[in-house]
Short mmCIF file of C-alpha atoms and ligand atoms in Angstrom, two decimals:
data_model
loop_
_atom_site.label_atom_id
_atom_site.label_comp_id
_atom_site.label_asym_id
_atom_site.label_seq_id
_atom_site.Cartn_x
_atom_site.Cartn_y
_atom_site.Cartn_z
CA UNK U 1 15.14 34.88 1.64
CA UNK U 2 18.56 34.23 3.16
CA UNK U 3 17.01 31.69 5.52
CA UNK U 4 15.46 29.89 2.54
CA UNK U 5 18.81 29.74 0.75
CA UNK U 6 20.46 28.34 3.88
CA UNK U 7 17.70 25.79 4.22
CA UNK U 8 18.11 24.61 0.64
CA UNK U 9 21.91 24.46 1.05
CA UNK U 10 21.28 22.25 4.10
CA UNK U 11 18.91 20.09 2.09
CA UNK U 12 21.37 19.73 -0.79
CA UNK U 13 24.11 18.62 1.62
CA UNK U 14 21.75 16.16 3.31
CA UNK U 15 20.68 14.70 -0.04
CA UNK U 16 24.31 14.28 -1.04
CA UNK U 17 25.19 12.57 2.23
CA UNK U 18 22.12 10.32 2.15
CA UNK U 19 22.89 9.43 -1.47
CA UNK U 20 26.37 8.37 -0.44
CA UNK U 21 24.99 6.09 2.25
CA UNK U 22 22.52 4.72 -0.31
CA UNK U 23 25.34 4.02 -2.75
CA UNK U 24 27.26 2.05 -0.11
CA UNK U 25 24.23 0.03 1.01
CA UNK U 26 24.06 -3.66 0.26
CA UNK U 27 20.27 -3.91 0.64
CA UNK U 28 17.75 -1.09 0.28
CA UNK U 29 14.09 -1.20 1.27
CA UNK U 30 11.56 1.56 0.71
CA UNK U 31 8.16 2.21 2.30
CA UNK U 32 5.92 4.54 0.32
CA UNK U 33 2.56 6.15 1.01
CA UNK U 34 0.04 8.36 -0.72
CA UNK U 35 2.37 11.40 -0.82
CA UNK U 36 4.51 9.71 -3.47
CA UNK U 37 1.50 9.74 -5.82
CA UNK U 38 0.38 13.29 -4.92
CA UNK U 39 2.36 14.81 -7.80
CA UNK U 40 0.59 12.41 -10.18
CA UNK U 41 -2.66 14.10 -9.13
CA UNK U 42 -3.97 11.51 -6.67
CA UNK U 43 -5.32 12.94 -3.41
CA UNK U 44 -3.64 11.79 -0.21
CA UNK U 45 -5.85 10.50 2.59
CA UNK U 46 -5.46 12.90 5.48
CA UNK U 47 -5.58 16.67 5.78
CA UNK U 48 -7.47 19.33 3.84
CA UNK U 49 -8.81 18.06 0.52
CA UNK U 50 -7.78 14.50 1.47
CA UNK U 51 -9.56 11.41 0.25
CA UNK U 52 -11.08 10.73 3.66
CA UNK U 53 -12.40 14.27 3.87
CA UNK U 54 -16.10 14.04 3.12
CA UNK U 55 -16.03 10.28 3.78
CA UNK U 56 -16.08 8.69 7.17
CA UNK U 57 -13.67 5.76 6.97
CA UNK U 58 -16.31 3.56 8.61
CA UNK U 59 -18.68 4.35 5.71
CA UNK U 60 -16.46 3.26 2.85
CA UNK U 61 -13.42 1.30 4.03
CA UNK U 62 -14.43 -1.36 6.51
CA UNK U 63 -15.98 -4.83 6.07
CA UNK U 64 -18.99 -3.62 8.04
CA UNK U 65 -19.50 -0.71 5.58
CA UNK U 66 -19.53 -3.18 2.69
CA UNK U 67 -22.11 -5.34 4.44
CA UNK U 68 -24.28 -2.34 5.23
CA UNK U 69 -24.09 -0.41 1.96
CA UNK U 70 -22.09 -2.10 -0.83
CA UNK U 71 -23.40 0.40 -3.40
CA UNK U 72 -21.85 3.33 -1.54
CA UNK U 73 -18.57 1.45 -1.09
CA UNK U 74 -18.41 0.51 -4.79
CA UNK U 75 -19.25 4.08 -5.82
CA UNK U 76 -16.25 5.28 -3.80
CA UNK U 77 -13.89 2.64 -5.25
CA UNK U 78 -15.21 2.94 -8.81
CA UNK U 79 -14.56 6.69 -8.66
CA UNK U 80 -11.00 5.97 -7.53
CA UNK U 81 -10.58 3.44 -10.35
CA UNK U 82 -11.87 5.91 -12.94
CA UNK U 83 -9.47 8.55 -11.67
CA UNK U 84 -6.56 6.12 -12.16
CA UNK U 85 -7.21 5.92 -15.91
CA UNK U 86 -6.02 9.51 -16.23
CA UNK U 87 -2.88 9.42 -14.09
CA UNK U 88 0.73 8.49 -14.77
CA UNK U 89 3.77 7.77 -12.61
CA UNK U 90 5.74 10.90 -11.66
CA UNK U 91 9.52 11.40 -11.40
CA UNK U 92 9.49 10.01 -7.83
CA UNK U 93 8.07 6.67 -9.01
CA UNK U 94 10.54 6.61 -11.91
CA UNK U 95 13.49 7.35 -9.61
CA UNK U 96 12.62 4.36 -7.39
CA UNK U 97 12.24 2.10 -10.43
CA UNK U 98 15.62 3.28 -11.65
CA UNK U 99 17.20 2.64 -8.25
CA UNK U 100 16.01 -0.99 -8.45
CA UNK U 101 17.30 -1.22 -12.00
CA UNK U 102 20.73 0.02 -10.93
CA UNK U 103 21.02 -2.24 -7.89
CA UNK U 104 19.17 -5.37 -9.07
CA UNK U 105 15.89 -6.57 -7.58
CA UNK U 106 17.64 -9.04 -5.28
CA UNK U 107 19.09 -6.08 -3.34
CA UNK U 108 15.97 -3.95 -3.30
CA UNK U 109 12.36 -4.05 -2.09
CA UNK U 110 9.64 -1.50 -2.59
CA UNK U 111 6.97 -1.83 0.08
CA UNK U 112 3.94 0.34 -0.60
CA UNK U 113 0.71 1.23 1.14
CA UNK U 114 -0.57 2.59 -2.17
CA UNK U 115 -3.21 0.74 -4.15
CA UNK U 116 -2.81 2.78 -7.35
CA UNK U 117 -0.34 0.51 -9.19
CA UNK U 118 1.90 3.45 -10.17
CA UNK U 119 5.13 1.86 -8.90
CA UNK U 120 4.66 -1.12 -11.22
CA UNK U 121 3.60 1.23 -14.03
CA UNK U 122 6.92 3.03 -13.58
CA UNK U 123 8.81 -0.27 -13.93
CA UNK U 124 9.37 -1.32 -10.30
CA UNK U 125 9.43 -5.12 -10.06
CA UNK U 126 10.00 -6.18 -6.44
CA UNK U 127 6.83 -4.46 -5.16
CA UNK U 128 5.04 -5.54 -1.99
CA UNK U 129 1.53 -4.10 -1.87
CA UNK U 130 0.57 -4.07 1.80
CA UNK U 131 -2.94 -2.71 1.29
CA UNK U 132 -3.92 -4.52 -1.92
CA UNK U 133 -4.65 -3.05 -5.34
CA UNK U 134 -7.43 -1.11 -7.04
CA UNK U 135 -6.70 -3.17 -10.14
CA UNK U 136 -7.88 -6.43 -8.54
CA UNK U 137 -11.27 -7.70 -7.42
CA UNK U 138 -12.05 -10.46 -4.94
CA UNK U 139 -15.23 -12.50 -4.61
CA UNK U 140 -16.82 -12.06 -1.19
CA UNK U 141 -18.27 -15.58 -1.57
CA UNK U 142 -15.73 -17.96 -3.11
CA UNK U 143 -12.65 -15.76 -2.52
CA UNK U 144 -11.47 -15.86 -6.16
CA UNK U 145 -9.09 -12.96 -6.94
CA UNK U 146 -8.82 -11.53 -10.46
CA UNK U 147 -6.99 -8.72 -12.20
CA UNK U 148 -9.39 -6.02 -13.29
CA UNK U 149 -7.46 -3.00 -14.65
CA UNK U 150 -9.15 0.38 -14.08
CA UNK U 151 -9.57 0.81 -17.87
CA UNK U 152 -11.97 -2.14 -17.71
CA UNK U 153 -14.97 -0.53 -15.94
CA UNK U 154 -17.03 -2.44 -13.40
CA UNK U 155 -20.79 -2.26 -12.91
CA UNK U 156 -22.16 -0.36 -9.91
CA UNK U 157 -22.54 -3.62 -8.00
CA UNK U 158 -20.38 -6.31 -9.63
CA UNK U 159 -20.98 -10.02 -8.97
CA UNK U 160 -18.88 -13.15 -9.38
CA UNK U 161 -19.28 -15.07 -12.68
CA UNK U 162 -18.77 -18.35 -10.81
CA UNK U 163 -20.83 -18.13 -7.63
CA UNK U 164 -22.90 -14.93 -8.16
CA UNK U 165 -21.80 -13.48 -4.78
CA UNK U 166 -20.83 -9.79 -4.62
CA UNK U 167 -17.34 -8.87 -5.71
CA UNK U 168 -15.32 -6.48 -3.56
CA UNK U 169 -12.15 -4.49 -4.25
CA UNK U 170 -9.03 -6.51 -3.34
CA UNK U 171 -8.11 -3.83 -0.83
CA UNK U 172 -7.20 -4.24 2.83
CA UNK U 173 -9.86 -2.37 4.77
CA UNK U 174 -9.62 -1.03 8.28
CA UNK U 175 -10.14 -3.80 10.86
CA UNK U 176 -8.79 -6.38 8.37
CA UNK U 177 -5.41 -8.09 8.65
CA UNK U 178 -2.73 -7.56 6.03
CA UNK U 179 -2.05 -10.49 3.66
CA UNK U 180 0.24 -12.59 5.83
CA UNK U 181 2.78 -13.55 3.15
CA UNK U 182 3.17 -9.94 1.99
CA UNK U 183 3.59 -8.63 5.53
CA UNK U 184 6.12 -11.34 6.47
CA UNK U 185 8.23 -10.57 3.42
CA UNK U 186 7.98 -6.81 4.02
CA UNK U 187 9.13 -7.18 7.64
CA UNK U 188 12.04 -9.41 6.50
CA UNK U 189 13.10 -6.88 3.85
CA UNK U 190 12.90 -4.02 6.37
CA UNK U 191 15.00 -5.96 8.90
CA UNK U 192 17.52 -6.89 6.21
CA UNK U 193 17.95 -3.36 4.84
CA UNK U 194 21.05 -1.22 5.37
CA UNK U 195 19.14 1.83 4.19
CA UNK U 196 15.39 2.21 4.63
CA UNK U 197 13.65 5.03 2.74
CA UNK U 198 10.29 6.15 4.05
CA UNK U 199 8.58 8.39 1.52
CA UNK U 200 5.26 10.23 1.39
CA UNK U 201 3.57 8.56 4.33
CA UNK U 202 2.17 10.05 7.53
CA UNK U 203 3.22 6.75 9.19
CA UNK U 204 0.12 6.61 11.37
CA UNK U 205 -1.43 3.41 10.00
CA UNK U 206 -0.31 0.15 11.57
CA UNK U 207 1.16 -2.34 11.04
CA UNK U 208 2.75 -0.63 7.98
CA UNK U 209 4.27 2.12 10.14
CA UNK U 210 5.94 -0.52 12.31
CA UNK U 211 8.36 -1.28 9.46
CA UNK U 212 10.30 1.89 10.30
CA UNK U 213 11.27 0.87 13.87
CA UNK U 214 11.79 -2.71 12.64
CA UNK U 215 14.37 -1.45 10.14
CA UNK U 216 15.89 0.96 12.64
CA UNK U 217 16.31 -1.59 15.40
CA UNK U 218 17.95 -3.98 12.93
CA UNK U 219 20.56 -1.28 12.19
CA UNK U 220 19.30 0.44 9.03
CA UNK U 221 19.94 4.09 8.26
CA UNK U 222 16.49 5.69 7.98
CA UNK U 223 15.92 8.37 5.34
CA UNK U 224 12.58 10.20 5.35
CA UNK U 225 11.29 12.02 2.27
CA UNK U 226 8.17 14.04 2.96
CA UNK U 227 6.80 17.58 2.83
CA UNK U 228 6.83 17.68 6.63
CA UNK U 229 8.01 15.77 9.67
CA UNK U 230 5.78 12.81 10.56
CA UNK U 231 5.32 10.13 13.18
CA UNK U 232 8.27 8.34 11.54
CA UNK U 233 10.63 11.28 12.08
CA UNK U 234 11.60 10.07 15.55
CA UNK U 235 13.51 7.20 13.88
CA UNK U 236 15.10 9.20 11.09
CA UNK U 237 18.80 9.71 10.38
CA UNK U 238 18.23 11.95 7.36
CA UNK U 239 15.07 14.01 6.94
CA UNK U 240 14.76 15.29 3.38
CA UNK U 241 11.79 17.64 3.39
CA UNK U 242 10.32 18.58 0.03
CA UNK U 243 8.18 17.01 -2.73
CA UNK U 244 9.18 13.39 -3.34
CA UNK U 245 8.89 13.95 -7.11
CA UNK U 246 11.85 16.30 -6.76
CA UNK U 247 13.83 14.79 -3.89
CA UNK U 248 13.84 11.14 -5.02
CA UNK U 249 15.34 11.87 -8.47
CA UNK U 250 18.07 13.96 -6.82
CA UNK U 251 18.82 11.18 -4.35
CA UNK U 252 19.14 8.54 -7.06
CA UNK U 253 20.66 10.67 -9.84
CA UNK U 254 23.59 11.45 -7.57
CA UNK U 255 24.00 7.73 -7.01
CA UNK U 256 24.30 7.04 -10.73
CA UNK U 257 26.85 9.84 -11.17
CA UNK U 258 28.88 8.73 -8.14
CA UNK U 259 29.28 5.09 -9.18
P1 OAD C 301 -1.61 10.02 4.31
O1 OAD C 301 -2.61 10.81 3.56
O2 OAD C 301 -1.90 9.69 5.74
O3 OAD C 301 -0.21 10.80 4.33
C1 OAD C 301 0.35 11.34 3.16
C2 OAD C 301 1.73 11.87 3.51
O4 OAD C 301 2.33 12.31 2.30
C3 OAD C 301 1.75 13.05 4.47
O5 OAD C 301 2.72 12.81 5.46
C4 OAD C 301 2.12 14.24 3.59
O6 OAD C 301 2.90 15.21 4.28
C5 OAD C 301 2.95 13.55 2.52
N1 OAD C 301 2.99 14.24 1.21
C6 OAD C 301 1.99 14.87 0.55
N2 OAD C 301 2.40 15.30 -0.65
C7 OAD C 301 3.71 14.93 -0.76
C8 OAD C 301 4.71 15.09 -1.77
N3 OAD C 301 4.47 15.69 -2.92
N4 OAD C 301 5.95 14.58 -1.52
C9 OAD C 301 6.22 13.96 -0.36
N5 OAD C 301 5.32 13.78 0.63
C10 OAD C 301 4.09 14.26 0.44
O7 OAD C 301 -1.30 8.71 3.44
P2 OAD C 301 -0.60 7.35 3.86
O8 OAD C 301 0.45 7.57 4.90
O9 OAD C 301 -0.24 6.64 2.63
O10 OAD C 301 -5.01 2.77 4.10
O11 OAD C 301 -1.81 6.59 4.54
C11 OAD C 301 -1.60 5.26 4.96
C12 OAD C 301 -2.85 4.46 4.82
O12 OAD C 301 -3.92 5.15 5.46
C13 OAD C 301 -3.32 4.31 3.39
O13 OAD C 301 -2.72 3.23 2.74
C14 OAD C 301 -4.79 4.09 3.57
C15 OAD C 301 -5.02 5.20 4.56
O14 OAD C 301 -6.13 5.23 5.31
C16 OAD C 301 -6.04 2.04 3.70
O15 OAD C 301 -6.86 2.44 2.91
C17 OAD C 301 -6.11 0.70 4.34
#
């Protein structure tokens, strides 16, 4: 009990200190992962009950899987799209949107591995989606990309109105490169940042995870928000361990009060 109280006193002091550094920063960049959406009710990828549990990645999230069994791949992504209709941003998403609002988008970038659109739904504007979006489809034939919000259901095996080829989710699959323009901008924002927040990611998927050492080696203060230590923890100056839906509002609320 006493240990817990000491731990939370330590956490409160760390949040306060990190918030001060955040307040003084000229440019802030954030990298988020699935953990930021966990409190909205979206399963993370790894670990017990994770989204990959019960699915081999090679069966649902590679170009080869789509070639082999597009029906299975679409079933997986259509289930994820349906799930999105029932979820909302949580206080962690709102805190990051508010941080951008306070600072101005020209001094802030939100880089996300998430494909759920919840950062934009919360009001974030300078969002760089490294792994694509569940709300977009791309033609596997002519390459045309279109918005297709999850509320607008897709058939089991959707095809392109123009060229009749199969549509695919506009998601970056394993073995595929990231969109070059998005990655270049993300790496520039990371290198430019004075404070780099890394929230709710296991930091095991590359190249996204590389943004942390990129920011660190360019001189940023690294703040990790997660339930546990991760692969990114080796770079971290402040480790704030707890649910991001609770920690992020505390980190940014303090900022507003301390202005
Ligand atoms: P993971 O599932 O690998 O990691 C989720 C992280 O969130 C873990 O470190 C958890 O400890 C943490 N976490 C869980 N709940 C949390 C909470 N309430 N507050 C804070 N942290 C919490 O997800 P990602 O790191 O996002 O790629 O995975 C990266 C990429 O791998 C994904 O974009 C996806 C996946 O395979 C593609 O699909 C291409």
